Tab-separated table of C-alpha atoms and ligand atoms in Angstrom:
chain	number	residue	atom	x	y	z
A	1	UNK	CA	20.092	-14.053	-4.815
A	2	UNK	CA	22.376	-11.370	-5.883
A	3	UNK	CA	21.680	-8.064	-4.849
A	4	UNK	CA	23.156	-5.305	-6.841
A	5	UNK	CA	23.012	-1.421	-5.538
A	6	UNK	CA	23.436	1.268	-7.970
A	7	UNK	CA	23.550	4.625	-7.709
A	8	UNK	CA	20.317	5.721	-9.719
A	9	UNK	CA	18.045	5.113	-11.900
A	10	UNK	CA	20.450	5.853	-14.826
A	11	UNK	CA	22.932	3.260	-13.245
A	12	UNK	CA	20.330	0.529	-13.003
A	13	UNK	CA	19.194	0.770	-16.120
A	14	UNK	CA	22.437	0.571	-17.738
A	15	UNK	CA	23.870	-2.242	-15.182
A	16	UNK	CA	20.295	-4.235	-16.249
A	17	UNK	CA	21.030	-3.360	-19.956
A	18	UNK	CA	24.381	-4.804	-19.515
A	19	UNK	CA	22.933	-8.036	-18.073
A	20	UNK	CA	20.592	-8.419	-21.553
A	21	UNK	CA	23.197	-7.715	-24.065
A	22	UNK	CA	26.149	-10.091	-22.248
A	23	UNK	CA	22.940	-12.561	-22.434
A	24	UNK	CA	22.205	-11.945	-25.826
A	25	UNK	CA	25.881	-12.052	-26.897
A	26	UNK	CA	25.921	-15.617	-25.710
A	27	UNK	CA	22.707	-16.703	-26.636
A	28	UNK	CA	21.369	-15.012	-29.751
A	29	UNK	CA	18.727	-17.435	-30.239
A	30	UNK	CA	16.628	-16.903	-26.713
A	31	UNK	CA	13.463	-16.340	-25.131
A	32	UNK	CA	12.970	-13.272	-22.969
A	33	UNK	CA	10.409	-12.263	-20.549
A	34	UNK	CA	9.609	-8.772	-20.414
A	35	UNK	CA	7.937	-6.266	-18.175
A	36	UNK	CA	6.093	-2.777	-18.737
A	37	UNK	CA	5.972	0.077	-16.390
A	38	UNK	CA	8.104	2.910	-15.696
A	39	UNK	CA	11.099	0.828	-14.219
A	40	UNK	CA	12.253	-0.837	-16.907
A	41	UNK	CA	12.233	1.807	-19.557
A	42	UNK	CA	15.488	3.249	-19.167
A	43	UNK	CA	17.074	-0.186	-19.757
A	44	UNK	CA	15.047	-0.298	-23.014
A	45	UNK	CA	16.742	3.252	-23.948
A	46	UNK	CA	19.911	0.986	-23.438
A	47	UNK	CA	19.042	-2.080	-25.404
A	48	UNK	CA	17.860	-0.077	-28.119
A	49	UNK	CA	21.192	2.270	-27.969
A	50	UNK	CA	22.941	-1.236	-28.184
A	51	UNK	CA	20.837	-2.402	-31.265
A	52	UNK	CA	21.558	0.712	-33.422
A	53	UNK	CA	25.628	-0.088	-32.372
A	54	UNK	CA	24.844	-3.595	-33.205
A	55	UNK	CA	23.125	-5.650	-30.992
A	56	UNK	CA	21.154	-8.109	-33.192
A	57	UNK	CA	17.135	-9.391	-31.869
A	58	UNK	CA	16.732	-11.077	-35.041
A	59	UNK	CA	16.859	-14.617	-33.249
A	60	UNK	CA	14.883	-13.452	-30.078
A	61	UNK	CA	11.520	-14.539	-28.880
A	62	UNK	CA	9.475	-12.138	-26.330
A	63	UNK	CA	7.155	-12.802	-23.766
A	64	UNK	CA	5.120	-9.774	-21.900
A	65	UNK	CA	4.605	-10.759	-18.337
A	66	UNK	CA	0.694	-9.189	-18.818
A	67	UNK	CA	-1.991	-7.430	-20.237
A	68	UNK	CA	-5.413	-5.341	-19.539
A	69	UNK	CA	-8.764	-6.862	-20.366
A	70	UNK	CA	-10.304	-5.024	-22.538
A	71	UNK	CA	-7.866	-3.180	-24.483
A	72	UNK	CA	-6.531	-4.086	-27.584
A	73	UNK	CA	-3.277	-3.510	-28.720
A	74	UNK	CA	-3.681	-0.358	-30.473
A	75	UNK	CA	-4.976	1.310	-26.900
A	76	UNK	CA	-2.520	3.901	-25.857
A	77	UNK	CA	-2.434	2.010	-22.517
A	78	UNK	CA	-2.372	-1.156	-23.850
A	79	UNK	CA	0.823	-3.221	-22.718
A	80	UNK	CA	1.098	-4.324	-26.344
A	81	UNK	CA	1.171	-0.356	-27.255
A	82	UNK	CA	3.676	0.100	-24.521
A	83	UNK	CA	6.427	-2.589	-25.846
A	84	UNK	CA	5.990	-1.387	-29.170
A	85	UNK	CA	6.510	2.095	-28.560
A	86	UNK	CA	9.465	1.615	-25.690
A	87	UNK	CA	11.182	-1.219	-27.138
A	88	UNK	CA	9.988	-3.261	-30.338
A	89	UNK	CA	9.007	-0.145	-32.627
A	90	UNK	CA	12.869	-0.199	-32.302
A	91	UNK	CA	14.888	-2.969	-31.903
A	92	UNK	CA	14.907	-5.924	-34.752
A	93	UNK	CA	12.706	-8.563	-33.045
A	94	UNK	CA	10.175	-10.828	-35.680
A	95	UNK	CA	6.904	-9.436	-35.256
A	96	UNK	CA	6.064	-13.348	-35.342
A	97	UNK	CA	8.027	-14.019	-32.176
A	98	UNK	CA	6.491	-11.020	-30.182
A	99	UNK	CA	3.774	-12.451	-27.838
A	100	UNK	CA	2.030	-10.432	-24.985
A	101	UNK	CA	-1.673	-12.169	-23.817
A	102	UNK	CA	-4.524	-10.774	-25.904
A	103	UNK	CA	-6.626	-8.510	-23.804
A	104	UNK	CA	-9.450	-9.310	-25.948
A	105	UNK	CA	-9.390	-12.822	-26.018
A	106	UNK	CA	-13.111	-13.851	-26.352
A	107	UNK	CA	-12.313	-16.570	-23.815
A	108	UNK	CA	-9.850	-15.366	-21.110
A	109	UNK	CA	-9.306	-18.367	-19.347
A	110	UNK	CA	-8.495	-20.279	-22.921
A	111	UNK	CA	-6.134	-17.349	-23.437
A	112	UNK	CA	-4.171	-18.213	-20.383
A	113	UNK	CA	-4.178	-21.720	-20.513
A	114	UNK	CA	-2.505	-21.561	-24.731
A	115	UNK	CA	-0.122	-18.757	-23.039
A	116	UNK	CA	1.558	-21.087	-20.770
A	117	UNK	CA	1.550	-23.790	-22.982
A	118	UNK	CA	3.255	-21.799	-25.589
A	119	UNK	CA	6.016	-20.556	-23.525
A	120	UNK	CA	6.632	-24.253	-22.505
A	121	UNK	CA	6.415	-25.668	-26.308
A	122	UNK	CA	8.749	-22.785	-27.348
A	123	UNK	CA	11.395	-23.698	-24.806
A	124	UNK	CA	10.709	-21.574	-21.632
A	125	UNK	CA	11.891	-18.178	-20.516
A	126	UNK	CA	15.295	-17.948	-20.502
A	127	UNK	CA	16.252	-14.674	-18.900
A	128	UNK	CA	12.814	-12.862	-17.273
A	129	UNK	CA	12.860	-8.735	-16.400
A	130	UNK	CA	10.946	-8.189	-13.346
A	131	UNK	CA	9.457	-5.007	-12.157
A	132	UNK	CA	8.154	-4.787	-8.332
A	133	UNK	CA	5.171	-3.278	-7.222
A	134	UNK	CA	4.965	-0.794	-3.439
A	135	UNK	CA	3.066	-3.571	-2.264
A	136	UNK	CA	5.270	-6.375	-3.436
A	137	UNK	CA	3.222	-7.819	-6.584
A	138	UNK	CA	5.238	-9.591	-9.278
A	139	UNK	CA	3.447	-8.834	-13.010
A	140	UNK	CA	-0.162	-8.461	-11.536
A	141	UNK	CA	0.546	-11.281	-8.664
A	142	UNK	CA	-1.027	-9.034	-6.295
A	143	UNK	CA	-0.747	-10.026	-2.224
A	144	UNK	CA	-2.558	-13.397	-1.663
A	145	UNK	CA	-1.939	-14.898	-4.715
A	146	UNK	CA	-0.772	-18.574	-4.567
A	147	UNK	CA	2.510	-19.194	-5.800
A	148	UNK	CA	1.029	-22.167	-7.564
A	149	UNK	CA	-0.665	-19.900	-9.853
A	150	UNK	CA	0.370	-20.491	-13.511
A	151	UNK	CA	-0.691	-17.544	-15.945
A	152	UNK	CA	-4.471	-16.839	-14.925
A	153	UNK	CA	-7.257	-14.002	-14.992
A	154	UNK	CA	-5.877	-11.286	-12.264
A	155	UNK	CA	-8.217	-8.868	-10.334
A	156	UNK	CA	-6.472	-5.505	-9.600
A	157	UNK	CA	-6.367	-4.643	-6.297
A	158	UNK	CA	-7.240	-0.475	-5.016
A	159	UNK	CA	-3.664	0.311	-5.058
A	160	UNK	CA	-2.442	-0.920	-8.071
A	161	UNK	CA	-5.481	0.919	-10.305
A	162	UNK	CA	-4.765	4.199	-8.765
A	163	UNK	CA	-0.974	3.864	-9.522
A	164	UNK	CA	-2.054	3.351	-12.966
A	165	UNK	CA	-4.409	5.545	-13.176
A	166	UNK	CA	-1.677	8.103	-14.634
A	167	UNK	CA	-1.839	6.135	-18.097
A	168	UNK	CA	-5.554	6.570	-18.032
A	169	UNK	CA	-8.295	9.997	-18.769
A	170	UNK	CA	-9.487	8.903	-15.265
A	171	UNK	CA	-9.398	6.231	-12.893
A	172	UNK	CA	-12.546	4.718	-13.703
A	173	UNK	CA	-11.032	4.017	-17.401
A	174	UNK	CA	-8.440	1.731	-15.431
A	175	UNK	CA	-9.409	-1.776	-16.283
A	176	UNK	CA	-10.170	-4.342	-13.549
A	177	UNK	CA	-8.434	-7.336	-14.732
A	178	UNK	CA	-5.524	-8.801	-16.283
A	179	UNK	CA	-4.196	-11.542	-17.879
A	180	UNK	CA	-1.079	-12.292	-15.644
A	181	UNK	CA	1.781	-14.631	-15.829
A	182	UNK	CA	1.285	-16.267	-12.420
A	183	UNK	CA	4.296	-17.353	-10.385
A	184	UNK	CA	4.569	-20.359	-11.206
A	185	UNK	CA	5.729	-19.614	-14.782
A	186	UNK	CA	7.213	-16.290	-13.820
A	187	UNK	CA	9.601	-18.891	-11.562
A	188	UNK	CA	10.000	-21.576	-14.531
A	189	UNK	CA	12.385	-18.509	-16.315
A	190	UNK	CA	15.957	-20.021	-15.857
A	191	UNK	CA	17.295	-16.532	-14.770
A	192	UNK	CA	15.186	-13.291	-13.266
A	193	UNK	CA	16.604	-9.792	-12.902
A	194	UNK	CA	14.435	-7.758	-10.639
A	195	UNK	CA	14.556	-4.124	-11.054
A	196	UNK	CA	13.551	-1.285	-8.425
A	197	UNK	CA	14.316	2.396	-8.160
A	198	UNK	CA	13.012	4.841	-5.767
A	199	UNK	CA	12.415	5.441	-2.117
A	200	UNK	CA	8.407	3.964	-2.433
A	201	UNK	CA	10.049	0.671	-3.374
A	202	UNK	CA	12.577	0.657	-0.406
A	203	UNK	CA	10.079	-1.480	1.887
A	204	UNK	CA	9.003	-3.740	-0.526
A	205	UNK	CA	12.449	-4.684	-1.833
A	206	UNK	CA	13.629	-5.182	1.783
A	207	UNK	CA	10.589	-7.219	2.364
A	208	UNK	CA	11.260	-9.508	-0.934
A	209	UNK	CA	15.154	-9.883	-0.103
A	210	UNK	CA	14.966	-10.836	3.500
A	211	UNK	CA	11.456	-10.881	4.869
A	212	UNK	CA	9.484	-14.265	4.888
A	213	UNK	CA	8.445	-15.981	2.031
A	214	UNK	CA	4.982	-15.387	1.956
A	215	UNK	CA	2.407	-14.814	-0.828
A	216	UNK	CA	1.412	-11.503	0.757
A	217	UNK	CA	4.507	-10.508	-0.331
A	218	UNK	CA	4.653	-11.987	-3.663
A	219	UNK	CA	8.131	-10.881	-4.660
A	220	UNK	CA	9.703	-12.909	-1.740
A	221	UNK	CA	9.205	-15.787	-3.183
A	222	UNK	CA	12.090	-15.006	-5.443
A	223	UNK	CA	14.168	-16.177	-2.585
A	224	UNK	CA	13.627	-19.743	-3.890
A	225	UNK	CA	14.668	-19.085	-7.228
A	226	UNK	CA	18.162	-20.551	-8.287
A	227	UNK	CA	19.222	-17.650	-10.361
A	228	UNK	CA	18.279	-14.434	-9.423
A	229	UNK	CA	19.399	-10.712	-9.370
A	230	UNK	CA	18.223	-7.509	-7.655
A	231	UNK	CA	19.121	-4.233	-9.191
A	232	UNK	CA	17.957	-1.463	-7.386
A	233	UNK	CA	19.037	1.840	-6.851
A	234	UNK	CA	20.425	3.468	-3.765
A	235	UNK	CA	16.963	4.792	-2.314
A	236	UNK	CA	15.233	1.568	-3.466
A	237	UNK	CA	17.769	-0.569	-1.578
A	238	UNK	CA	18.123	1.993	0.883
A	239	UNK	CA	16.505	-0.794	3.968
A	240	UNK	CA	19.034	-3.678	2.735
B	301	PGA	P1	6.473	0.854	-11.925
B	301	PGA	O1	5.317	-0.589	-12.009
B	301	PGA	O2	7.619	0.173	-12.835
B	301	PGA	O3	5.836	1.767	-13.125
B	301	PGA	O4	6.729	1.391	-10.613
B	301	PGA	C1	6.053	-1.416	-11.113
B	301	PGA	C2	5.140	-2.633	-10.835
B	301	PGA	O5	4.140	-2.158	-10.399
B	301	PGA	O6	5.542	-3.809	-11.158
């Protein structure tokens, strides 16, 4: 595991975007794993700038980590909407190669199985970006989720629903469940870049990097992955 401590959010975002830019230049036909949340926003802004300067996404395939159950793609709090707004609307990834779990699927369990199967069929994820929750979650793999979990229906913890309530009119509107790539699905990615910024992430980052590997802190599983880079700002890296 490599750890890159950058000065602040802007530097973290730039460093992460540069990893993606280099990867895309060397592997234009690639499969990217993408994440939502506040953390990757700055990185997406840089990728949009790089695209305006010529970085080509025309042969890229993307898989997002997760989606709320019960929200359609045109709901402003859905992750599909987020991705359109913050990345896909501004770069040339072909629409038919953008994959996000369908939160309105009639049979969510079947949707989960189909999602993992599609990732496999399209060659697996080459480069996956992750955020980390204050409780150490990755995707919606909350503490206690078995490492063997593939894409599944996850129940959101109270703390995650509170953290995400800012995107909804009230906490009652925050969905209770999501479809999330599982830890096993994430660990299959060939390379993983985890981003974290801010003091409030420092404990989770330290536990993920140097604590015991345990389902109680889902991101700690990354210690077992052969090619992981943590890119954190000084505040999030404070306890390293
Ligand atoms: P955040 O969420 O980027 O909004 O902090 C990260 C996460 O919960 O995985």
